[in-house]
Amino acid sequence: MSDTTLKSDGGSSMSQTQRNWLITVLILAAAVAGSFVAGSDSLLYKVFVGPFVEMYEVPDLFVQVLWEGLVAGTLYALVALGFVLIFKASGVFNFAQGIMVVFGGLSLVGFYAAGVPAFLSLALSVAMMYGLAWTVERVVLRPLVNQDPLILFMATIGLTYFLIGFGEFIFGGEPKTMITQEIGLPSGSYDFDWFGGFVSFQKLDIAAAVIAAIMVGCLAVFFNKTRIGRALRAVADDHQAALSVGITLRQIWVIVWFAAGIVALTTGIMWGARSDVSFALQVIALKALPVIILGGLTSIPGAIVGGLIIGVAEKTAEFYWGPLVGGSIESWIPYFIALGFLWFRPQGLFGEKIIDRI
Amino acid sequence: MNVAAKDIAKGQNILEIDGISLSFGGVKAIRDVSFDVKKGEIRAIIGPNGAGKTSMLNVINGFYHPQEGTINYKGAKRHDMRPYVAATQGIARTFQNVALFAGMSTLDNIMSGRMLKMKVSLPWHFIRFGPAEREELEHRERVEHIIDFLEIQAIRRTPVGRLPYGLQKRVELGRALAMEPELLLLDEPMAGMNLEEKEDMSRYILDVNDQFGTTIALIEHDMGVVMDLSDRVLVLDYGEKIADGTPDEIKNNQNVIDAYLGVAH
Amino acid sequence: MFYREAGQFKTNYRTDQAVFPIFQDKIGVLVILAFLFLVVPFWFNDFWLNSIMIPTLIFSLAAIGLNLLLGYAGQISLGTGGFMGVGAYSCYKLTTIFPDINILVHILLSGFFAAIVGILFGIPSLRIKGFYLAIATLASQFFLEWSFGRIGWLYNYNPSGAIEVSTKRMFGIAITGPHATSLTRYLIVLSIVVVLTWVASNLVRGRIGRAWMAVRDMDIAAELIGIRLLQAKLTAFAISSYFAGVAGALMVFMWLGAAEVESFDINHSFLILFMVVIGGTGSLIGSFMGAAFIWVLPIFLRAAPRVLGVDISAATVEHFNFMIVGGLIIFFLIVEPNGIARLWQIGKEKLRRWPFPY
């Protein structure tokens, strides 16, 4: 067996995961038992029982929180998707995905403000994302080909800085309002009387979910049915193989950065419509990072499912547990959820088992 | 080797492998293999590609954990262990595709083999004067002996990533020797070498065995080398043991000839 | 011609393993130290000391800390800012709890708290690697940021949410707070940085450094020669965080005089990471060069329009600043991915042969 590539920790690793489960379940059981013993004013009760009682007793609120989580999750998933597209095809961890979101949103608003009709603005923004992809390939990636991944990662941070300066220079630093109605996005909300309470779904959020689903569908078709898409998948596995299909690496990089750019533009529109389009938006790149640990850097389904899990978990945690520690735990709780998840599944949600070769 | 008969025959076993089976998912890499290694001998493991040779070394030094069977090392029975523990018990190893620390110099690579022998605790390393430096110099001297022995003085300061393959193999042997192992596992020490380099390497292996009395288990494809160097040979094919004996016995073993030349089924 | 080691024979291993085995290098270092200790204090004005020398030294220390982790042990961390914060806040708490103990003792002790936090957040490094680990270290960054803002005890429930430095004296001379002169603070920072750099260089040349580099270059082989991975990685996290912590304490007590959450945010972590990568991973001297480059460049850029007599608004300068820094980072990564330290090394090689190219 001269080139064995599998690491057989078969037996031992399984038992370790099982042990992790066992420990966790035991601790949880002890905590719940403890909280009943200690009574409903104890901290244990407030952490381990109280929130669930509240979810059960006020279901309309719970549904609303879940919905908010799903919507946020959709947007995280979109950003994560942008990361994954680029990483899968070029091995670049693209920190600039966040600023690309801002850039997409800003250019749309910017074109419209300059008097261009809404849908033409949209088209121009798409063209702009293509220009960005082409420039990045030409100026940043091509000279850095075959460098250490860390170097490429740093280069994308440099790119982020550049785009922040460039964007502020062109569009100005102040927040702008997304042209929601003009490009045909719905507003208002559907309100329901559920569970004796009141649940509200923003039409915009529903539209976001639908558009995200359509986009993922298109990407799936693109990757599975088209020649270029198949080449892209090939390049993720083997650069030589991709070249033999007759597509150069450079073209592929432009294509994936363009695809990631379109995903970013969509994210920018959706997120911008919910709040404002401003440079503060680029922090959603950081929001999407735990999604990537959870779903794996190379898995598109992982990005989507991971995004939804993180979104829901984050909102639920913030709403039900946040007040116990002073709130605003949204900033770090997703990371801890992702890390906790790795405790059970080091390879992530859909990742393959990490194999050591020797 | 001739010195050899070396009382090996009556020597005690340093390693006994008993009924080891190893599989990855559904693929069986090793099936119920048993053999032993006697103290002070050179033991070769041969077999066609995919026979489970490297997997066997990986089992011995704790990188793979077999599903079945036991390993008896220096009289203590074990089922599996962490590679770290194997290292502390005196098992050193070189790899088929050189596993050196590419960013470090030759000297540092071999010094890293002394890791387990260095005991001075962390706080002393902050100031370096005193115990930490004394220890460093003491081990440096040992390492210089190894460097002399392997004749690689000139590349002491060169990052090993820049060295040619043959020299890298030699440095790797140096790192393993620096551990002063009782059992040295060599995975294709001569792969990709030209004749001259092979002769050098054979010399080093014999010298290590003679001078330090190190027990050696090696995998090698060059039959000439195997037959010349080793005291006993184990032959694996498709994860099973098909022969075990002295080089002369192996040469004439029908199973081995079939495995290597192929046999009409 | 003058930079040659010919004729300098080593007769024992001790001299062969010296930090600067070449005689001329020894002289060079002595000259630099003499310059920093004796010339700078007399020739540099307060602006230079306060805006350039002190921060550069402090950031160099933080960069050395990160370099030990990234360049030597090969573990990426994006949480340096957070660890600096731990140093700063624990130093602040130490001065509150033990006001009579010398502030320098507090500064050096505060690193230990950072080290403990570093160990805790370094634990995931055993199971995850590369970018996954980098993202995981963001958990520490965001969690720590949150703690600095939300846990009132850390900033003594100060209504402004900031920590402020009071005047502390040693031998009757004010060394912190508003009454301390730039010169005093400069000399203290310089001394601490020199000592800790010496410690770092001791570490990386010995057993510990080799264990780290072995883990960096090939962790499986490292384990097989008897290096305990968890121990090696956690030592690296601890010591790296110690350096970051001391740097953070120095930053607040010897430079800024006051700090709040924003002083330790994620941008700060990236700043230090840039210093390490631009300076050269795995090079201590590179950490100084990188820190100087990244810190001084924007100052230079801000001053440039004024010097050149060009009249543009401060905001525009800031935008250009971002663009230029971002662009230069990319440029630098393309030209010399191994950092300034590598250029330095090449320069020395050339000097050795000078005036004959061969």
Tab-separated table of N, CA and C in Angstrom, chain A residues 1-13 16 355-358, chain B residues 22-24 29 49-55 58 63-65 67 95-96:
chain	number	residue	atom	x	y	z
A	1	MET	N	0.884	-1.186	0.000
A	1	MET	CA	0.000	0.000	0.000
A	1	MET	C	0.908	1.218	0.000
A	2	SER	N	1.490	1.528	-1.132
A	2	SER	CA	2.574	2.488	-1.093
A	2	SER	C	2.083	3.923	-1.084
A	3	ASP	N	0.922	4.195	-1.697
A	3	ASP	CA	0.466	5.579	-1.547
A	3	ASP	C	-0.897	5.640	-0.873
A	4	THR	N	-0.856	5.257	0.343
A	4	THR	CA	-2.066	5.290	1.139
A	4	THR	C	-2.421	6.728	1.464
A	5	THR	N	-3.637	7.089	1.223
A	5	THR	CA	-3.988	8.473	1.498
A	5	THR	C	-4.997	8.608	2.624
A	6	LEU	N	-5.413	7.483	3.109
A	6	LEU	CA	-6.437	7.591	4.143
A	6	LEU	C	-5.806	7.567	5.511
A	7	LYS	N	-6.372	8.324	6.400
A	7	LYS	CA	-5.891	8.203	7.759
A	7	LYS	C	-6.881	7.345	8.508
A	8	SER	N	-6.385	6.269	9.023
A	8	SER	CA	-7.312	5.416	9.723
A	8	SER	C	-7.336	5.807	11.167
A	9	ASP	N	-8.120	6.826	11.492
A	9	ASP	CA	-8.378	6.880	12.919
A	9	ASP	C	-9.801	6.443	13.083
A	10	GLY	N	-10.230	5.638	12.101
A	10	GLY	CA	-11.581	5.127	12.099
A	10	GLY	C	-12.106	4.874	13.489
A	11	GLY	N	-11.619	3.852	14.108
A	11	GLY	CA	-12.154	3.462	15.392
A	11	GLY	C	-12.074	4.561	16.436
A	12	SER	N	-10.891	5.115	16.597
A	12	SER	CA	-10.690	6.009	17.724
A	12	SER	C	-11.466	7.313	17.542
A	13	SER	N	-11.509	7.846	16.314
A	13	SER	CA	-12.157	9.130	16.123
A	13	SER	C	-13.661	9.024	16.343
A	16	GLN	N	-14.308	9.087	19.818
A	16	GLN	CA	-14.115	10.398	20.426
A	16	GLN	C	-15.345	11.275	20.208
A	355	ILE	N	-8.097	14.356	5.437
A	355	ILE	CA	-7.251	13.170	5.308
A	355	ILE	C	-5.793	13.567	5.404
A	356	ASP	N	-5.072	12.916	6.250
A	356	ASP	CA	-3.638	13.175	6.339
A	356	ASP	C	-2.906	12.192	5.455
A	357	ARG	N	-1.916	12.709	4.764
A	357	ARG	CA	-1.175	11.884	3.828
A	357	ARG	C	0.251	11.790	4.342
A	358	ILE	N	0.814	10.654	4.217
A	358	ILE	CA	2.212	10.559	4.651
A	358	ILE	C	2.997	9.584	3.791
B	22	LEU	N	-5.818	-4.262	9.181
B	22	LEU	CA	-6.082	-2.834	9.092
B	22	LEU	C	-6.923	-2.591	7.863
B	23	SER	N	-8.003	-1.853	8.027
B	23	SER	CA	-8.775	-1.523	6.832
B	23	SER	C	-9.220	-0.077	6.871
B	24	PHE	N	-9.375	0.484	5.673
B	24	PHE	CA	-9.889	1.847	5.535
B	24	PHE	C	-11.248	1.731	4.888
B	29	ALA	N	-6.193	-3.112	3.989
B	29	ALA	CA	-4.807	-2.828	3.639
B	29	ALA	C	-3.878	-3.921	4.158
B	49	ASN	N	3.726	-2.954	-5.292
B	49	ASN	CA	3.005	-1.752	-4.886
B	49	ASN	C	1.634	-2.109	-4.329
B	50	GLY	N	1.246	-1.423	-3.271
B	50	GLY	CA	-0.075	-1.661	-2.702
B	50	GLY	C	-0.133	-2.903	-1.844
B	51	ALA	N	1.041	-3.417	-1.446
B	51	ALA	CA	1.039	-4.642	-0.666
B	51	ALA	C	0.786	-4.387	0.814
B	52	GLY	N	0.841	-3.130	1.229
B	52	GLY	CA	0.592	-2.812	2.629
B	52	GLY	C	1.871	-2.590	3.428
B	53	LYS	N	2.969	-2.343	2.733
B	53	LYS	CA	4.252	-2.186	3.440
B	53	LYS	C	4.269	-0.902	4.271
B	54	THR	N	3.962	0.229	3.594
B	54	THR	CA	3.985	1.501	4.318
B	54	THR	C	2.945	1.504	5.431
B	55	SER	N	1.787	0.909	5.146
B	55	SER	CA	0.758	0.833	6.182
B	55	SER	C	1.296	0.092	7.391
B	58	ASN	N	3.367	2.361	9.321
B	58	ASN	CA	2.496	3.322	9.990
B	58	ASN	C	1.823	2.729	11.217
B	63	PHE	N	0.871	5.629	13.735
B	63	PHE	CA	0.143	6.591	12.917
B	63	PHE	C	-1.202	6.015	12.481
B	64	TYR	N	-1.213	4.721	12.217
B	64	TYR	CA	-2.474	4.019	11.946
B	64	TYR	C	-2.787	3.115	13.126
B	65	HIS	N	-4.073	2.941	13.348
B	65	HIS	CA	-4.473	2.066	14.430
B	65	HIS	C	-5.198	0.857	13.865
B	67	GLN	N	-7.403	-2.480	13.323
B	67	GLN	CA	-8.674	-2.893	13.922
B	67	GLN	C	-8.503	-4.162	14.754
B	95	PHE	N	10.605	8.636	5.728
B	95	PHE	CA	9.402	8.487	4.925
B	95	PHE	C	9.734	8.306	3.448
B	96	GLN	N	8.754	7.711	2.778
B	96	GLN	CA	8.891	7.474	1.354
B	96	GLN	C	9.062	8.791	0.598
